[in-house]
Amino acid sequence: MSFNTAKTWCIRLIPVVLFFVSYYFSQFFLQSYGGTTKIPVPSKNLCGSWLVSRRWESLNFNITRKTRLFLTLGDFFWQQHKSALPLPYGIKGSESFLLKVLAITSNYDMPASIENLDCRTCVVIGNGFSIKNSSLGAAINKYDVVISIHEGEP
């Protein structure tokens, strides 16, 4: 093979190699920023792990399974609330709206099907449009409690 032939093949091969290298690097960076991949669905049960239960016990929380986590009308009605922060960090300016919502809420209890579970899982979903048309409905439905937070006017 002559020098000119080798030079011609190198000139032809360099753009092909650069194309493949740039393609794989672009795929790597897009996947690391979440641009082309879907969020992975957890494949293992988070409740059954002995490590999770051990960590929970090490936290030494002073709560029981019967702790009421949500605001009820009895907690809110006829009490003075000094909150300096607006929603979502406080209730300043939203007292009348909260009273209306709590007054029409018929049941503040967790459903019995969820209350009787040994381990309950929860997911909090916002409205950042990152889950819109992302086919994550099946993954979200695997959780026992889904809390949806929206940043809109009441």
mmCIF file with all atom_site columns, C-alpha atoms in Angstrom:
data_model
loop_
_atom_site.group_PDB
_atom_site.id
_atom_site.type_symbol
_atom_site.label_atom_id
_atom_site.label_alt_id
_atom_site.label_comp_id
_atom_site.label_asym_id
_atom_site.label_entity_id
_atom_site.label_seq_id
_atom_site.pdbx_PDB_ins_code
_atom_site.Cartn_x
_atom_site.Cartn_y
_atom_site.Cartn_z
_atom_site.occupancy
_atom_site.B_iso_or_equiv
_atom_site.pdbx_formal_charge
_atom_site.auth_seq_id
_atom_site.auth_comp_id
_atom_site.auth_asym_id
_atom_site.auth_atom_id
_atom_site.pdbx_PDB_model_num
ATOM 1   C CA . MET A 1 1   ? 0.000   0.000  0.000  1.00 0.00 ? 1   MET A CA 1
ATOM 2   C CA . SER A 1 2   ? 1.425   3.320  -0.990 1.00 0.00 ? 2   SER A CA 1
ATOM 3   C CA . PHE A 1 3   ? 1.629   6.389  1.164  1.00 0.00 ? 3   PHE A CA 1
ATOM 4   C CA . ASN A 1 4   ? -1.051  8.193  -0.869 1.00 0.00 ? 4   ASN A CA 1
ATOM 5   C CA . THR A 1 5   ? -3.498  5.290  -0.483 1.00 0.00 ? 5   THR A CA 1
ATOM 6   C CA . ALA A 1 6   ? -2.946  5.144  3.290  1.00 0.00 ? 6   ALA A CA 1
ATOM 7   C CA . LYS A 1 7   ? -3.390  8.905  3.523  1.00 0.00 ? 7   LYS A CA 1
ATOM 8   C CA . THR A 1 8   ? -6.661  8.705  1.567  1.00 0.00 ? 8   THR A CA 1
ATOM 9   C CA . TRP A 1 9   ? -8.030  5.962  3.844  1.00 0.00 ? 9   TRP A CA 1
ATOM 10  C CA . CYS A 1 10  ? -7.089  7.927  6.978  1.00 0.00 ? 10  CYS A CA 1
ATOM 11  C CA . ILE A 1 11  ? -8.823  11.019 5.648  1.00 0.00 ? 11  ILE A CA 1
ATOM 12  C CA . ARG A 1 12  ? -11.954 8.954  4.925  1.00 0.00 ? 12  ARG A CA 1
ATOM 13  C CA . LEU A 1 13  ? -11.863 7.111  8.241  1.00 0.00 ? 13  LEU A CA 1
ATOM 14  C CA . ILE A 1 14  ? -11.406 10.130 10.541 1.00 0.00 ? 14  ILE A CA 1
ATOM 15  C CA . PRO A 1 15  ? -14.899 11.643 9.901  1.00 0.00 ? 15  PRO A CA 1
ATOM 16  C CA . VAL A 1 16  ? -16.533 8.252  10.438 1.00 0.00 ? 16  VAL A CA 1
ATOM 17  C CA . VAL A 1 17  ? -14.737 7.749  13.763 1.00 0.00 ? 17  VAL A CA 1
ATOM 18  C CA . LEU A 1 18  ? -15.553 11.305 14.845 1.00 0.00 ? 18  LEU A CA 1
ATOM 19  C CA . PHE A 1 19  ? -19.210 10.749 13.978 1.00 0.00 ? 19  PHE A CA 1
ATOM 20  C CA . PHE A 1 20  ? -19.459 7.597  16.122 1.00 0.00 ? 20  PHE A CA 1
ATOM 21  C CA . VAL A 1 21  ? -17.588 9.162  19.040 1.00 0.00 ? 21  VAL A CA 1
ATOM 22  C CA . SER A 1 22  ? -19.761 12.291 18.979 1.00 0.00 ? 22  SER A CA 1
ATOM 23  C CA . TYR A 1 23  ? -22.925 10.188 18.690 1.00 0.00 ? 23  TYR A CA 1
ATOM 24  C CA . TYR A 1 24  ? -22.115 8.072  21.752 1.00 0.00 ? 24  TYR A CA 1
ATOM 25  C CA . PHE A 1 25  ? -21.013 11.070 23.805 1.00 0.00 ? 25  PHE A CA 1
ATOM 26  C CA . SER A 1 26  ? -24.184 12.960 22.923 1.00 0.00 ? 26  SER A CA 1
ATOM 27  C CA . GLN A 1 27  ? -26.296 9.946  23.936 1.00 0.00 ? 27  GLN A CA 1
ATOM 28  C CA . PHE A 1 28  ? -24.413 9.722  27.231 1.00 0.00 ? 28  PHE A CA 1
ATOM 29  C CA . PHE A 1 29  ? -24.932 13.400 28.052 1.00 0.00 ? 29  PHE A CA 1
ATOM 30  C CA . LEU A 1 30  ? -28.586 13.404 27.010 1.00 0.00 ? 30  LEU A CA 1
ATOM 31  C CA . GLN A 1 31  ? -29.286 10.376 29.174 1.00 0.00 ? 31  GLN A CA 1
ATOM 32  C CA . SER A 1 32  ? -27.462 11.857 32.154 1.00 0.00 ? 32  SER A CA 1
ATOM 33  C CA . TYR A 1 33  ? -29.692 14.946 31.957 1.00 0.00 ? 33  TYR A CA 1
ATOM 34  C CA . GLY A 1 34  ? -32.826 12.865 31.468 1.00 0.00 ? 34  GLY A CA 1
ATOM 35  C CA . GLY A 1 35  ? -33.450 14.010 27.946 1.00 0.00 ? 35  GLY A CA 1
ATOM 36  C CA . THR A 1 36  ? -33.997 10.700 26.186 1.00 0.00 ? 36  THR A CA 1
ATOM 37  C CA . THR A 1 37  ? -34.739 8.169  28.895 1.00 0.00 ? 37  THR A CA 1
ATOM 38  C CA . LYS A 1 38  ? -37.769 7.538  31.018 1.00 0.00 ? 38  LYS A CA 1
ATOM 39  C CA . ILE A 1 39  ? -37.527 7.546  34.770 1.00 0.00 ? 39  ILE A CA 1
ATOM 40  C CA . PRO A 1 40  ? -36.887 3.971  35.908 1.00 0.00 ? 40  PRO A CA 1
ATOM 41  C CA . VAL A 1 41  ? -39.645 2.254  37.805 1.00 0.00 ? 41  VAL A CA 1
ATOM 42  C CA . PRO A 1 42  ? -38.491 0.857  41.136 1.00 0.00 ? 42  PRO A CA 1
ATOM 43  C CA . SER A 1 43  ? -38.298 -2.879 40.668 1.00 0.00 ? 43  SER A CA 1
ATOM 44  C CA . LYS A 1 44  ? -38.072 -3.914 44.294 1.00 0.00 ? 44  LYS A CA 1
ATOM 45  C CA . ASN A 1 45  ? -40.537 -3.483 47.101 1.00 0.00 ? 45  ASN A CA 1
ATOM 46  C CA . LEU A 1 46  ? -39.371 -0.749 49.451 1.00 0.00 ? 46  LEU A CA 1
ATOM 47  C CA . CYS A 1 47  ? -41.337 -2.130 52.380 1.00 0.00 ? 47  CYS A CA 1
ATOM 48  C CA . GLY A 1 48  ? -39.884 -5.612 52.591 1.00 0.00 ? 48  GLY A CA 1
ATOM 49  C CA . SER A 1 49  ? -36.281 -4.606 53.076 1.00 0.00 ? 49  SER A CA 1
ATOM 50  C CA . TRP A 1 50  ? -34.844 -5.309 56.511 1.00 0.00 ? 50  TRP A CA 1
ATOM 51  C CA . LEU A 1 51  ? -32.507 -2.365 56.025 1.00 0.00 ? 51  LEU A CA 1
ATOM 52  C CA . VAL A 1 52  ? -35.449 0.023  55.650 1.00 0.00 ? 52  VAL A CA 1
ATOM 53  C CA . SER A 1 53  ? -37.106 -1.219 58.822 1.00 0.00 ? 53  SER A CA 1
ATOM 54  C CA . ARG A 1 54  ? -33.804 -1.013 60.664 1.00 0.00 ? 54  ARG A CA 1
ATOM 55  C CA . ARG A 1 55  ? -33.264 2.576  59.545 1.00 0.00 ? 55  ARG A CA 1
ATOM 56  C CA . TRP A 1 56  ? -36.810 3.485  60.551 1.00 0.00 ? 56  TRP A CA 1
ATOM 57  C CA . GLU A 1 57  ? -36.277 2.077  64.036 1.00 0.00 ? 57  GLU A CA 1
ATOM 58  C CA . SER A 1 58  ? -32.987 3.960  64.398 1.00 0.00 ? 58  SER A CA 1
ATOM 59  C CA . LEU A 1 59  ? -34.756 7.304  63.828 1.00 0.00 ? 59  LEU A CA 1
ATOM 60  C CA . ASN A 1 60  ? -36.584 6.979  67.186 1.00 0.00 ? 60  ASN A CA 1
ATOM 61  C CA . PHE A 1 61  ? -39.642 8.952  66.127 1.00 0.00 ? 61  PHE A CA 1
ATOM 62  C CA . ASN A 1 62  ? -42.215 9.547  68.832 1.00 0.00 ? 62  ASN A CA 1
ATOM 63  C CA . ILE A 1 63  ? -45.181 8.596  66.642 1.00 0.00 ? 63  ILE A CA 1
ATOM 64  C CA . THR A 1 64  ? -47.555 5.705  66.324 1.00 0.00 ? 64  THR A CA 1
ATOM 65  C CA . ARG A 1 65  ? -49.381 4.290  63.338 1.00 0.00 ? 65  ARG A CA 1
ATOM 66  C CA . LYS A 1 66  ? -52.537 6.083  64.491 1.00 0.00 ? 66  LYS A CA 1
ATOM 67  C CA . THR A 1 67  ? -51.005 9.565  64.168 1.00 0.00 ? 67  THR A CA 1
ATOM 68  C CA . ARG A 1 68  ? -53.249 11.872 62.160 1.00 0.00 ? 68  ARG A CA 1
ATOM 69  C CA . LEU A 1 69  ? -51.135 13.565 59.548 1.00 0.00 ? 69  LEU A CA 1
ATOM 70  C CA . PHE A 1 70  ? -53.622 15.860 57.848 1.00 0.00 ? 70  PHE A CA 1
ATOM 71  C CA . LEU A 1 71  ? -55.454 18.967 58.988 1.00 0.00 ? 71  LEU A CA 1
ATOM 72  C CA . THR A 1 72  ? -59.078 18.470 60.021 1.00 0.00 ? 72  THR A CA 1
ATOM 73  C CA . LEU A 1 73  ? -61.861 20.929 60.718 1.00 0.00 ? 73  LEU A CA 1
ATOM 74  C CA . GLY A 1 74  ? -61.623 20.139 64.444 1.00 0.00 ? 74  GLY A CA 1
ATOM 75  C CA . ASP A 1 75  ? -57.950 21.099 64.423 1.00 0.00 ? 75  ASP A CA 1
ATOM 76  C CA . PHE A 1 76  ? -58.628 24.351 62.630 1.00 0.00 ? 76  PHE A CA 1
ATOM 77  C CA . PHE A 1 77  ? -62.037 25.643 63.760 1.00 0.00 ? 77  PHE A CA 1
ATOM 78  C CA . TRP A 1 78  ? -62.264 28.051 66.745 1.00 0.00 ? 78  TRP A CA 1
ATOM 79  C CA . GLN A 1 79  ? -58.510 28.328 67.082 1.00 0.00 ? 79  GLN A CA 1
ATOM 80  C CA . GLN A 1 80  ? -56.278 31.319 66.494 1.00 0.00 ? 80  GLN A CA 1
ATOM 81  C CA . HIS A 1 81  ? -53.628 30.653 63.858 1.00 0.00 ? 81  HIS A CA 1
ATOM 82  C CA . LYS A 1 82  ? -50.644 32.954 63.774 1.00 0.00 ? 82  LYS A CA 1
ATOM 83  C CA . SER A 1 83  ? -48.937 32.111 60.528 1.00 0.00 ? 83  SER A CA 1
ATOM 84  C CA . ALA A 1 84  ? -46.549 34.629 59.017 1.00 0.00 ? 84  ALA A CA 1
ATOM 85  C CA . LEU A 1 85  ? -46.007 32.669 55.821 1.00 0.00 ? 85  LEU A CA 1
ATOM 86  C CA . PRO A 1 86  ? -48.394 32.116 52.902 1.00 0.00 ? 86  PRO A CA 1
ATOM 87  C CA . LEU A 1 87  ? -49.045 28.765 51.248 1.00 0.00 ? 87  LEU A CA 1
ATOM 88  C CA . PRO A 1 88  ? -47.285 26.313 50.865 1.00 0.00 ? 88  PRO A CA 1
ATOM 89  C CA . TYR A 1 89  ? -45.235 27.114 53.988 1.00 0.00 ? 89  TYR A CA 1
ATOM 90  C CA . GLY A 1 90  ? -48.040 28.532 56.113 1.00 0.00 ? 90  GLY A CA 1
ATOM 91  C CA . ILE A 1 91  ? -51.707 29.474 55.914 1.00 0.00 ? 91  ILE A CA 1
ATOM 92  C CA . LYS A 1 92  ? -51.549 33.277 55.943 1.00 0.00 ? 92  LYS A CA 1
ATOM 93  C CA . GLY A 1 93  ? -54.226 34.703 53.657 1.00 0.00 ? 93  GLY A CA 1
ATOM 94  C CA . SER A 1 94  ? -55.850 31.305 53.043 1.00 0.00 ? 94  SER A CA 1
ATOM 95  C CA . GLU A 1 95  ? -57.802 30.848 56.269 1.00 0.00 ? 95  GLU A CA 1
ATOM 96  C CA . SER A 1 96  ? -61.253 31.317 54.725 1.00 0.00 ? 96  SER A CA 1
ATOM 97  C CA . PHE A 1 97  ? -60.414 29.007 51.824 1.00 0.00 ? 97  PHE A CA 1
ATOM 98  C CA . LEU A 1 98  ? -59.165 26.309 54.221 1.00 0.00 ? 98  LEU A CA 1
ATOM 99  C CA . LEU A 1 99  ? -62.325 26.579 56.321 1.00 0.00 ? 99  LEU A CA 1
ATOM 100 C CA . LYS A 1 100 ? -64.472 26.098 53.208 1.00 0.00 ? 100 LYS A CA 1
ATOM 101 C CA . VAL A 1 101 ? -62.482 23.065 52.047 1.00 0.00 ? 101 VAL A CA 1
ATOM 102 C CA . LEU A 1 102 ? -62.400 21.450 55.487 1.00 0.00 ? 102 LEU A CA 1
ATOM 103 C CA . ALA A 1 103 ? -66.132 22.084 55.985 1.00 0.00 ? 103 ALA A CA 1
ATOM 104 C CA . ILE A 1 104 ? -67.117 20.187 52.831 1.00 0.00 ? 104 ILE A CA 1
ATOM 105 C CA . THR A 1 105 ? -64.649 17.336 53.384 1.00 0.00 ? 105 THR A CA 1
ATOM 106 C CA . SER A 1 106 ? -66.732 14.415 54.605 1.00 0.00 ? 106 SER A CA 1
ATOM 107 C CA . ASN A 1 107 ? -64.019 12.029 55.738 1.00 0.00 ? 107 ASN A CA 1
ATOM 108 C CA . TYR A 1 108 ? -60.568 12.839 57.081 1.00 0.00 ? 108 TYR A CA 1
ATOM 109 C CA . ASP A 1 109 ? -59.538 9.246  57.700 1.00 0.00 ? 109 ASP A CA 1
ATOM 110 C CA . MET A 1 110 ? -57.258 7.086  55.633 1.00 0.00 ? 110 MET A CA 1
ATOM 111 C CA . PRO A 1 111 ? -59.198 4.364  53.773 1.00 0.00 ? 111 PRO A CA 1
ATOM 112 C CA . ALA A 1 112 ? -59.218 1.039  55.612 1.00 0.00 ? 112 ALA A CA 1
ATOM 113 C CA . SER A 1 113 ? -57.547 -0.698 52.671 1.00 0.00 ? 113 SER A CA 1
ATOM 114 C CA . ILE A 1 114 ? -54.502 1.545  53.124 1.00 0.00 ? 114 ILE A CA 1
ATOM 115 C CA . GLU A 1 115 ? -54.664 1.860  56.925 1.00 0.00 ? 115 GLU A CA 1
ATOM 116 C CA . ASN A 1 116 ? -54.371 -1.913 57.414 1.00 0.00 ? 116 ASN A CA 1
ATOM 117 C CA . LEU A 1 117 ? -51.223 -2.295 55.309 1.00 0.00 ? 117 LEU A CA 1
ATOM 118 C CA . ASP A 1 118 ? -48.039 -3.200 57.163 1.00 0.00 ? 118 ASP A CA 1
ATOM 119 C CA . CYS A 1 119 ? -46.080 -0.767 55.047 1.00 0.00 ? 119 CYS A CA 1
ATOM 120 C CA . ARG A 1 120 ? -47.465 2.196  53.135 1.00 0.00 ? 120 ARG A CA 1
ATOM 121 C CA . THR A 1 121 ? -45.702 3.917  50.275 1.00 0.00 ? 121 THR A CA 1
ATOM 122 C CA . CYS A 1 122 ? -46.219 7.511  49.245 1.00 0.00 ? 122 CYS A CA 1
ATOM 123 C CA . VAL A 1 123 ? -45.241 9.681  46.304 1.00 0.00 ? 123 VAL A CA 1
ATOM 124 C CA . VAL A 1 124 ? -45.477 13.473 45.964 1.00 0.00 ? 124 VAL A CA 1
ATOM 125 C CA . ILE A 1 125 ? -46.062 14.809 42.464 1.00 0.00 ? 125 ILE A CA 1
ATOM 126 C CA . GLY A 1 126 ? -45.733 18.415 41.371 1.00 0.00 ? 126 GLY A CA 1
ATOM 127 C CA . ASN A 1 127 ? -46.839 20.193 38.244 1.00 0.00 ? 127 ASN A CA 1
ATOM 128 C CA . GLY A 1 128 ? -43.483 20.868 36.613 1.00 0.00 ? 128 GLY A CA 1
ATOM 129 C CA . PHE A 1 129 ? -44.743 19.271 33.373 1.00 0.00 ? 129 PHE A CA 1
ATOM 130 C CA . SER A 1 130 ? -41.873 16.788 33.515 1.00 0.00 ? 130 SER A CA 1
ATOM 131 C CA . ILE A 1 131 ? -44.306 13.890 33.888 1.00 0.00 ? 131 ILE A CA 1
ATOM 132 C CA . LYS A 1 132 ? -46.721 15.069 31.197 1.00 0.00 ? 132 LYS A CA 1
ATOM 133 C CA . ASN A 1 133 ? -46.968 12.424 28.449 1.00 0.00 ? 133 ASN A CA 1
ATOM 134 C CA . SER A 1 134 ? -44.158 10.441 30.073 1.00 0.00 ? 134 SER A CA 1
ATOM 135 C CA . SER A 1 135 ? -46.085 7.171  30.558 1.00 0.00 ? 135 SER A CA 1
ATOM 136 C CA . LEU A 1 136 ? -45.418 7.213  34.308 1.00 0.00 ? 136 LEU A CA 1
ATOM 137 C CA . GLY A 1 137 ? -49.023 6.472  35.245 1.00 0.00 ? 137 GLY A CA 1
ATOM 138 C CA . ALA A 1 138 ? -48.322 2.811  35.945 1.00 0.00 ? 138 ALA A CA 1
ATOM 139 C CA . ALA A 1 139 ? -45.342 3.696  38.143 1.00 0.00 ? 139 ALA A CA 1
ATOM 140 C CA . ILE A 1 140 ? -47.346 6.291  40.071 1.00 0.00 ? 140 ILE A CA 1
ATOM 141 C CA . ASN A 1 141 ? -50.227 3.866  40.598 1.00 0.00 ? 141 ASN A CA 1
ATOM 142 C CA . LYS A 1 142 ? -47.928 1.428  42.424 1.00 0.00 ? 142 LYS A CA 1
ATOM 143 C CA . TYR A 1 143 ? -47.861 3.768  45.441 1.00 0.00 ? 143 TYR A CA 1
ATOM 144 C CA . ASP A 1 144 ? -50.492 3.540  48.168 1.00 0.00 ? 144 ASP A CA 1
ATOM 145 C CA . VAL A 1 145 ? -50.860 7.307  48.650 1.00 0.00 ? 145 VAL A CA 1
ATOM 146 C CA . VAL A 1 146 ? -50.345 9.902  45.910 1.00 0.00 ? 146 VAL A CA 1
ATOM 147 C CA . ILE A 1 147 ? -50.105 13.552 46.939 1.00 0.00 ? 147 ILE A CA 1
ATOM 148 C CA . SER A 1 148 ? -50.394 15.990 44.076 1.00 0.00 ? 148 SER A CA 1
ATOM 149 C CA . ILE A 1 149 ? -49.090 19.507 44.657 1.00 0.00 ? 149 ILE A CA 1
ATOM 150 C CA . HIS A 1 150 ? -50.165 22.225 42.263 1.00 0.00 ? 150 HIS A CA 1
ATOM 151 C CA . GLU A 1 151 ? -49.058 25.822 42.346 1.00 0.00 ? 151 GLU A CA 1
ATOM 152 C CA . GLY A 1 152 ? -52.222 27.484 41.191 1.00 0.00 ? 152 GLY A CA 1
ATOM 153 C CA . GLU A 1 153 ? -54.732 29.912 42.548 1.00 0.00 ? 153 GLU A CA 1
ATOM 154 C CA . PRO A 1 154 ? -57.413 28.303 44.730 1.00 0.00 ? 154 PRO A CA 1
#
